[in-house]
Amino acid sequence: MERIRTTPRPHWQARLDEIGFPFHTEADGTPYWDESAHWRFSLAEVETLEAAAEEVYRLCEAAVGHVVTHGLYEAVGLPRWAAPAIEASWAERDARDMALYARFDFAWDGRGGPPKALELNAETPTSLYETAVAQWCWLQDTHPGDDQFNSLEEALVERWRARMRAFPGLASQGEAVHFACLMPHPEDEATIAYLQTLALRAGMTTKAMPVQAIRYDDSTQRFLDDSGLPIRHLMKLYPWDWMIRETTGRELVAAAAQGRIRVIEPAWKMVMASKGLFALLWELNPGHPNLLPTTLDRNAFPAGSTVVAKPLLGREGSNVSIATLGADGLPAGRPLAQTEGPYMDEGWVYQAFTPLAEADGNHAVLGVWMAGGTPCGLGIREDRALITGNTSRFVPHRIG
């Protein structure tokens, strides 16, 4: 595993524009997509990452089952009234409420021990298009004889086909899947458009719409789109934990529990999306080589420990801090790193700090994509800071 400095392709911005990836550069001119370097992996290293992701995903599914069986919803930051929808979808997870995708974040440098799972972006993962398409096009342009850990697009098409087998009415010209996200929001809209394209390739009928235009009709007990048509299948790039705090979201939870609407990702994914699940993972699997000590109680760590504090339901590296603990269990001195954000009231999870892969002053987190429970792609984010956030750079990779 090696970071290699690279000369960017001539007119790389135009090349990315060509393939429908316009958000390659931040508004201030800072590149989000960065091909001035790439990471090279051996096949054995990729297989190690695959095995780690498959194993930890299996443990995550078992932990969700533990939450459902024992009613531990508050421990993962979720209200107990959401339990009927979660439990109904969990009961059908292998038949009708199957998962579409997720993305692990791993810390690993290819040396000095196994990959360590930092968290699982289980419901609304970002960097989908850059992983599946943009870096594959980069590989074909720059290293056409090499390979890449990247069968994400094909795997997602197959997940849509599996959904069609579960719901035969979704075949072309049948029931539509509504694809919804906040609009306007260029990145989310591009992600939704890509997922919609893959569903069309699988043979589905689709329609895109703003998530804020979804309305509930009390008289028919149906959700309606912006044209007044009923929504029976909803692919939403909008977190369940946001939605359950809104009036429409509460109605959605009730409708999902009764099977009046099918939601992608299903309601059980809100358990998997909570960072509190990793505290439960460590409790159920203490000492597992792919896990880090994680707890809901910071005082469980001895003085002198370096600990990462994360909000239970946080996203994109917001409100994260890394600090060394004193004898009182509180941070001693200034944090080693800290980010701001809106996630202050959901509760916290505390995880032992482990360094990311580092080269040339860049810290790289390895994002392993899952389609269902199968690893199928790798996207790498880099930052000069210790905490990976929304504006951290995406760097391509190859196997060679």
Coordinates of C-alpha atoms in Angstrom, one line a residue:
M1 CA 0.0 0.0 0.0
E2 CA 1.7 3.2 -1.2
R3 CA 0.8 6.8 -2.0
I4 CA 2.3 7.8 -5.3
R5 CA 2.5 11.4 -6.5
T6 CA 0.9 11.7 -10.0
T7 CA 0.7 14.3 -12.7
P8 CA -3.0 15.2 -13.2
R9 CA -4.5 14.5 -16.6
P10 CA -4.5 17.5 -19.0
H11 CA -7.9 19.3 -18.7
W12 CA -8.9 16.9 -15.9
Q13 CA -11.8 19.2 -14.9
A14 CA -13.3 19.1 -18.4
R15 CA -12.9 15.3 -18.4
L16 CA -14.8 15.1 -15.1
D17 CA -17.5 17.4 -16.4
E18 CA -17.9 15.1 -19.4
I19 CA -18.8 12.2 -17.3
G20 CA -21.3 14.1 -15.2
F21 CA -19.1 14.9 -12.1
P22 CA -19.4 18.7 -11.8
F23 CA -18.6 19.0 -8.1
H24 CA -14.9 18.2 -8.5
T25 CA -13.9 21.6 -7.1
E26 CA -15.1 23.5 -4.1
A27 CA -16.6 27.0 -4.4
D28 CA -13.4 28.6 -3.3
G29 CA -11.4 26.8 -6.0
T30 CA -10.0 24.1 -3.8
P31 CA -10.1 20.7 -5.5
Y32 CA -12.3 18.1 -3.9
W33 CA -11.2 15.5 -6.5
D34 CA -7.5 15.2 -6.3
E35 CA -5.5 13.2 -8.8
S36 CA -2.1 14.8 -8.0
A37 CA -1.6 11.5 -6.1
H38 CA -3.1 8.1 -5.9
W39 CA -2.8 5.0 -3.7
R40 CA -1.5 1.7 -5.1
F41 CA -2.5 -1.6 -3.4
S42 CA -1.5 -5.2 -3.9
L43 CA -4.2 -7.7 -4.6
A44 CA -3.5 -9.3 -1.2
E45 CA -4.1 -5.9 0.5
V46 CA -7.4 -5.5 -1.3
E47 CA -8.4 -9.0 -0.2
T48 CA -7.5 -8.1 3.4
L49 CA -9.8 -5.1 3.2
E50 CA -12.6 -7.1 1.6
A51 CA -12.4 -9.8 4.3
A52 CA -12.4 -7.2 7.1
A53 CA -15.5 -5.4 5.6
E54 CA -17.4 -8.6 5.2
E55 CA -16.6 -9.7 8.7
V56 CA -17.6 -6.4 10.4
Y57 CA -20.7 -6.1 8.3
R58 CA -21.7 -9.6 9.6
L59 CA -21.1 -8.4 13.1
C60 CA -23.2 -5.2 12.5
E61 CA -26.1 -7.3 11.3
A62 CA -25.9 -9.4 14.4
A63 CA -25.8 -6.3 16.6
V64 CA -28.9 -4.9 14.9
G65 CA -30.6 -8.2 15.7
H66 CA -29.5 -7.8 19.3
V67 CA -30.9 -4.3 19.5
V68 CA -34.2 -5.5 18.0
T69 CA -34.4 -8.6 20.3
H70 CA -33.7 -6.6 23.5
G71 CA -35.3 -3.3 22.6
L72 CA -32.1 -1.3 23.0
Y73 CA -33.2 1.6 20.9
E74 CA -32.4 4.4 23.3
A75 CA -28.8 3.1 23.5
V76 CA -28.3 3.9 19.8
G77 CA -30.1 7.3 20.0
L78 CA -33.5 6.2 18.6
P79 CA -37.0 6.7 20.1
R80 CA -38.8 3.6 21.2
W81 CA -41.9 4.6 19.2
A82 CA -39.9 3.9 16.0
A83 CA -39.6 0.2 17.0
P84 CA -42.6 -1.2 15.1
A85 CA -41.2 0.0 11.8
I86 CA -37.7 -1.2 12.6
E87 CA -38.9 -4.6 13.7
A88 CA -41.3 -5.1 10.8
S89 CA -38.5 -4.3 8.3
W90 CA -35.9 -6.4 10.1
A91 CA -38.3 -9.4 9.9
E92 CA -38.4 -9.0 6.1
R93 CA -34.7 -8.0 5.6
D94 CA -33.9 -11.1 3.5
A95 CA -37.1 -11.0 1.4
R96 CA -38.5 -7.5 0.8
D97 CA -36.8 -4.9 3.1
M98 CA -33.3 -5.8 1.9
A99 CA -30.4 -3.3 2.2
L100 CA -29.1 -1.5 -0.9
Y101 CA -25.7 -0.2 0.1
A102 CA -23.4 1.1 2.8
R103 CA -19.9 2.4 3.2
F104 CA -17.4 1.5 6.0
D105 CA -14.6 3.8 7.0
F106 CA -11.4 1.9 7.9
A107 CA -8.1 2.9 9.3
W108 CA -5.2 0.9 7.9
D109 CA -1.8 1.4 6.4
G110 CA -1.2 -2.1 5.1
R111 CA 1.3 -2.8 7.9
G112 CA 1.3 -3.2 11.7
G113 CA -2.0 -5.1 12.2
P114 CA -5.4 -5.6 10.6
P115 CA -7.8 -2.9 9.3
K116 CA -9.8 -1.2 12.0
A117 CA -13.4 -0.2 11.4
L118 CA -14.1 3.4 12.4
E119 CA -17.8 3.6 11.5
L120 CA -20.4 2.5 9.0
N121 CA -22.2 5.0 6.9
A122 CA -25.2 2.7 6.6
E123 CA -28.0 4.8 5.2
T124 CA -26.9 7.9 3.2
P125 CA -23.3 7.3 2.3
T126 CA -21.5 10.0 0.2
S127 CA -18.8 9.7 -2.5
L128 CA -20.8 7.1 -4.5
Y129 CA -20.3 8.5 -8.0
E130 CA -16.7 9.4 -7.5
T131 CA -16.0 5.9 -6.3
A132 CA -18.0 4.0 -8.9
V133 CA -17.4 6.2 -12.0
A134 CA -14.9 9.0 -11.7
Q135 CA -12.0 7.0 -10.4
W136 CA -12.7 4.2 -12.9
C137 CA -12.5 6.7 -15.7
W138 CA -9.2 8.0 -14.2
L139 CA -7.8 4.4 -14.2
Q140 CA -8.8 3.8 -17.8
D141 CA -7.1 7.1 -18.8
T142 CA -3.9 6.7 -16.8
H143 CA -3.3 3.0 -16.0
P144 CA -5.4 1.0 -18.5
G145 CA -3.5 -2.2 -17.8
D146 CA -4.2 -2.1 -14.0
D147 CA -7.2 -3.1 -12.0
Q148 CA -9.2 -1.4 -9.2
F149 CA -11.3 -2.5 -6.2
N150 CA -14.4 -1.4 -7.9
S151 CA -17.4 -3.5 -9.0
L152 CA -19.8 -1.0 -7.2
E153 CA -21.9 -0.1 -10.2
E154 CA -22.5 -3.7 -11.3
A155 CA -23.3 -4.7 -7.7
L156 CA -25.9 -1.9 -7.3
V157 CA -27.6 -2.9 -10.5
E158 CA -27.9 -6.4 -9.2
R159 CA -29.3 -5.1 -5.9
W160 CA -32.1 -3.3 -7.9
R161 CA -32.8 -6.5 -9.8
A162 CA -33.1 -8.4 -6.6
R163 CA -35.6 -5.8 -5.5
M164 CA -37.6 -6.3 -8.7
R165 CA -37.7 -10.0 -8.0
A166 CA -39.1 -9.2 -4.5
F167 CA -41.6 -6.8 -6.0
P168 CA -42.6 -7.9 -9.5
G169 CA -44.8 -4.8 -9.9
L170 CA -41.6 -2.7 -10.2
A171 CA -40.8 -3.9 -13.7
S172 CA -40.7 -1.3 -16.5
Q173 CA -44.0 0.5 -17.0
G174 CA -45.2 -0.8 -13.6
E175 CA -45.0 0.8 -10.2
A176 CA -42.4 3.5 -10.0
V177 CA -39.7 3.9 -7.4
H178 CA -39.6 7.6 -6.3
F179 CA -36.1 8.9 -5.8
A180 CA -36.0 11.8 -3.3
C181 CA -33.4 14.1 -1.8
L182 CA -33.2 17.7 -0.7
M183 CA -33.4 20.0 -3.7
P184 CA -31.6 22.1 -4.6
H185 CA -28.4 20.3 -3.5
P186 CA -26.1 19.5 -6.4
E187 CA -24.2 16.6 -4.8
D188 CA -27.3 14.8 -3.4
E189 CA -29.1 15.4 -6.7
A190 CA -26.2 13.9 -8.7
T191 CA -26.1 10.9 -6.3
I192 CA -29.9 10.3 -6.7
A193 CA -29.6 10.7 -10.5
Y194 CA -26.9 8.0 -10.6
L195 CA -28.9 5.6 -8.4
Q196 CA -31.9 6.3 -10.6
T197 CA -29.9 5.5 -13.7
L198 CA -28.8 2.1 -12.2
A199 CA -32.4 1.3 -11.3
L200 CA -33.4 2.1 -14.9
R201 CA -30.7 -0.3 -16.2
A202 CA -32.2 -3.0 -14.0
G203 CA -35.5 -2.4 -15.7
M204 CA -37.4 -0.3 -13.2
T205 CA -39.7 2.7 -13.6
T206 CA -38.4 5.7 -11.7
K207 CA -39.3 9.3 -10.8
A208 CA -37.1 11.9 -9.1
M209 CA -38.5 14.6 -6.8
P210 CA -37.6 16.9 -3.9
V211 CA -38.0 15.1 -0.6
Q212 CA -39.6 18.3 0.9
A213 CA -42.4 17.9 -1.7
I214 CA -43.6 14.5 -0.3
R215 CA -46.9 14.9 1.4
Y216 CA -49.2 12.7 3.4
D217 CA -52.9 12.5 2.5
D218 CA -55.0 11.7 5.6
S219 CA -58.1 10.7 3.7
T220 CA -56.3 7.9 1.8
Q221 CA -53.4 7.3 4.2
R222 CA -51.0 7.5 1.3
F223 CA -47.9 9.5 0.6
L224 CA -48.2 11.6 -2.6
D225 CA -45.5 13.0 -4.9
D226 CA -45.4 16.5 -6.3
S227 CA -47.9 15.5 -9.0
G228 CA -50.3 14.0 -6.6
L229 CA -49.5 10.4 -7.5
P230 CA -49.1 7.8 -4.7
I231 CA -45.7 6.8 -3.6
R232 CA -45.4 3.0 -2.9
H233 CA -41.6 2.7 -3.1
L234 CA -39.4 5.5 -1.9
M235 CA -35.6 5.7 -2.3
K236 CA -34.7 8.7 0.0
L237 CA -31.3 10.2 0.3
Y238 CA -32.4 11.7 3.6
P239 CA -31.6 10.2 7.0
W240 CA -34.2 8.4 9.0
D241 CA -33.1 10.1 12.1
W242 CA -33.9 13.5 10.6
M243 CA -37.2 12.3 9.2
I244 CA -38.4 10.8 12.5
R245 CA -38.1 14.3 14.0
E246 CA -40.6 15.7 11.5
T247 CA -44.3 15.3 11.2
T248 CA -44.2 13.7 7.8
G249 CA -41.5 11.4 9.0
R250 CA -43.6 10.1 11.9
E251 CA -46.3 9.3 9.4
L252 CA -43.7 7.5 7.3
V253 CA -42.6 5.4 10.2
A254 CA -46.2 4.3 10.8
A255 CA -46.8 3.6 7.2
A256 CA -43.6 1.6 6.9
A257 CA -44.5 -0.5 10.0
Q258 CA -47.8 -1.4 8.3
G259 CA -46.4 -2.1 4.9
R260 CA -48.2 0.8 3.2
I261 CA -45.0 2.2 1.8
R262 CA -41.6 0.5 1.2
V263 CA -38.6 2.7 1.9
I264 CA -35.0 2.3 0.7
E265 CA -33.0 2.1 2.9
P266 CA -35.4 0.2 5.1
A267 CA -36.2 1.3 8.7
W268 CA -33.9 -1.2 10.3
K269 CA -31.0 0.6 8.7
M270 CA -31.5 3.5 11.2
V271 CA -30.1 1.2 13.9
M272 CA -27.1 0.4 11.7
A273 CA -26.5 4.0 11.0
S274 CA -26.1 5.0 14.6
K275 CA -22.5 5.2 15.8
G276 CA -23.8 3.8 19.1
L277 CA -23.9 0.4 17.3
F278 CA -20.1 0.3 17.5
A279 CA -20.2 0.5 21.3
L280 CA -22.5 -2.5 21.2
L281 CA -20.2 -4.3 18.7
W282 CA -17.3 -3.9 21.1
E283 CA -19.5 -5.1 24.0
L284 CA -20.5 -8.2 22.1
N285 CA -17.1 -8.9 20.5
P286 CA -14.5 -7.6 22.9
G287 CA -11.0 -7.7 21.5
H288 CA -12.1 -8.4 17.9
P289 CA -9.1 -7.6 15.6
N290 CA -11.1 -5.4 13.2
L291 CA -12.8 -3.3 16.0
L292 CA -11.6 -0.6 18.3
P293 CA -12.6 -0.2 22.0
T294 CA -15.8 1.8 21.8
T295 CA -18.2 2.8 24.6
L296 CA -21.0 5.2 25.5
D297 CA -19.0 6.1 28.7
R298 CA -15.8 8.0 28.3
N299 CA -14.8 7.1 31.9
A300 CA -14.4 3.5 30.7
F301 CA -11.0 4.6 29.3
P302 CA -8.0 4.9 31.6
A303 CA -6.2 8.2 32.1
G304 CA -3.8 8.9 29.3
S305 CA -5.9 7.3 26.6
T306 CA -6.4 9.2 23.4
V307 CA -10.1 9.0 22.6
V308 CA -12.3 10.1 19.7
A309 CA -15.7 11.6 20.8
K310 CA -18.4 11.4 18.1
P311 CA -22.1 12.3 18.2
L312 CA -24.3 9.2 18.0
L313 CA -26.1 10.4 15.0
G314 CA -23.5 12.7 13.5
R315 CA -22.4 12.9 9.9
E316 CA -19.5 14.1 7.7
G317 CA -17.0 14.5 10.5
S318 CA -19.0 17.2 12.3
N319 CA -18.7 17.7 16.1
V320 CA -15.8 15.2 16.4
S321 CA -13.0 15.7 18.8
I322 CA -9.7 13.8 19.5
A323 CA -8.3 14.3 23.0
T324 CA -6.1 12.7 25.6
L325 CA -7.9 12.0 28.9
G326 CA -6.8 13.1 32.3
A327 CA -7.3 11.3 35.6
D328 CA -10.8 12.7 35.9
G329 CA -11.8 11.1 32.7
L330 CA -12.1 14.5 30.9
P331 CA -9.9 15.8 28.1
A332 CA -6.6 17.0 29.5
G333 CA -5.6 20.2 27.8
R334 CA -6.6 21.2 24.3
P335 CA -8.0 18.6 21.9
L336 CA -5.6 17.2 19.3
A337 CA -8.2 17.9 16.7
Q338 CA -11.8 19.2 16.8
T339 CA -14.6 20.1 14.4
E340 CA -17.8 22.1 14.7
G341 CA -21.3 21.3 13.6
P342 CA -24.9 20.9 14.5
Y343 CA -24.9 17.5 16.3
M344 CA -24.7 18.4 20.0
D345 CA -27.8 16.9 21.6
E346 CA -28.1 13.3 20.4
G347 CA -25.6 11.7 22.9
W348 CA -22.0 10.6 22.3
V349 CA -19.9 7.6 21.6
Y350 CA -16.2 7.3 22.5
Q351 CA -13.7 5.3 20.5
A352 CA -10.0 4.6 21.0
F353 CA -8.0 6.7 18.7
T354 CA -6.0 4.8 16.0
P355 CA -4.0 6.6 13.3
L356 CA -5.0 6.7 9.7
A357 CA -2.6 5.8 6.9
E358 CA -0.3 8.8 6.5
A359 CA 1.9 9.9 3.6
D360 CA 3.3 13.3 2.7
G361 CA 1.3 14.9 5.6
N362 CA -2.0 13.5 4.3
H363 CA -4.2 11.2 6.4
A364 CA -6.2 8.8 4.4
V365 CA -9.4 7.0 5.4
L366 CA -10.3 3.9 3.4
G367 CA -14.0 3.8 2.5
V368 CA -15.1 0.2 1.6
W369 CA -18.5 0.0 -0.1
M370 CA -21.0 -2.7 0.5
A371 CA -23.9 -3.8 -1.7
G372 CA -26.0 -5.7 0.7
G373 CA -23.4 -7.6 2.7
T374 CA -20.8 -7.9 -0.1
P375 CA -17.7 -5.6 -0.4
C376 CA -17.6 -4.1 -3.9
G377 CA -15.5 -1.0 -4.0
L378 CA -13.0 1.4 -2.4
G379 CA -13.0 5.2 -2.2
I380 CA -10.2 7.1 -0.4
R381 CA -10.6 10.4 1.3
E382 CA -7.6 12.5 2.4
D383 CA -7.0 15.4 4.7
R384 CA -4.2 17.3 6.3
A385 CA -6.2 17.2 9.5
L386 CA -6.7 14.2 11.6
I387 CA -10.5 14.3 11.2
T388 CA -12.0 13.5 7.8
G389 CA -14.8 15.9 6.9
N390 CA -17.2 16.9 4.1
T391 CA -14.5 18.8 2.2
S392 CA -11.7 16.2 2.6
R393 CA -10.3 15.3 -0.8
F394 CA -11.1 12.2 -2.8
V395 CA -8.0 10.4 -4.2
P396 CA -8.2 7.5 -6.7
H397 CA -6.5 4.2 -6.3
R398 CA -5.3 1.2 -8.4
I399 CA -4.2 -2.4 -7.9
G400 CA -0.8 -3.0 -9.5

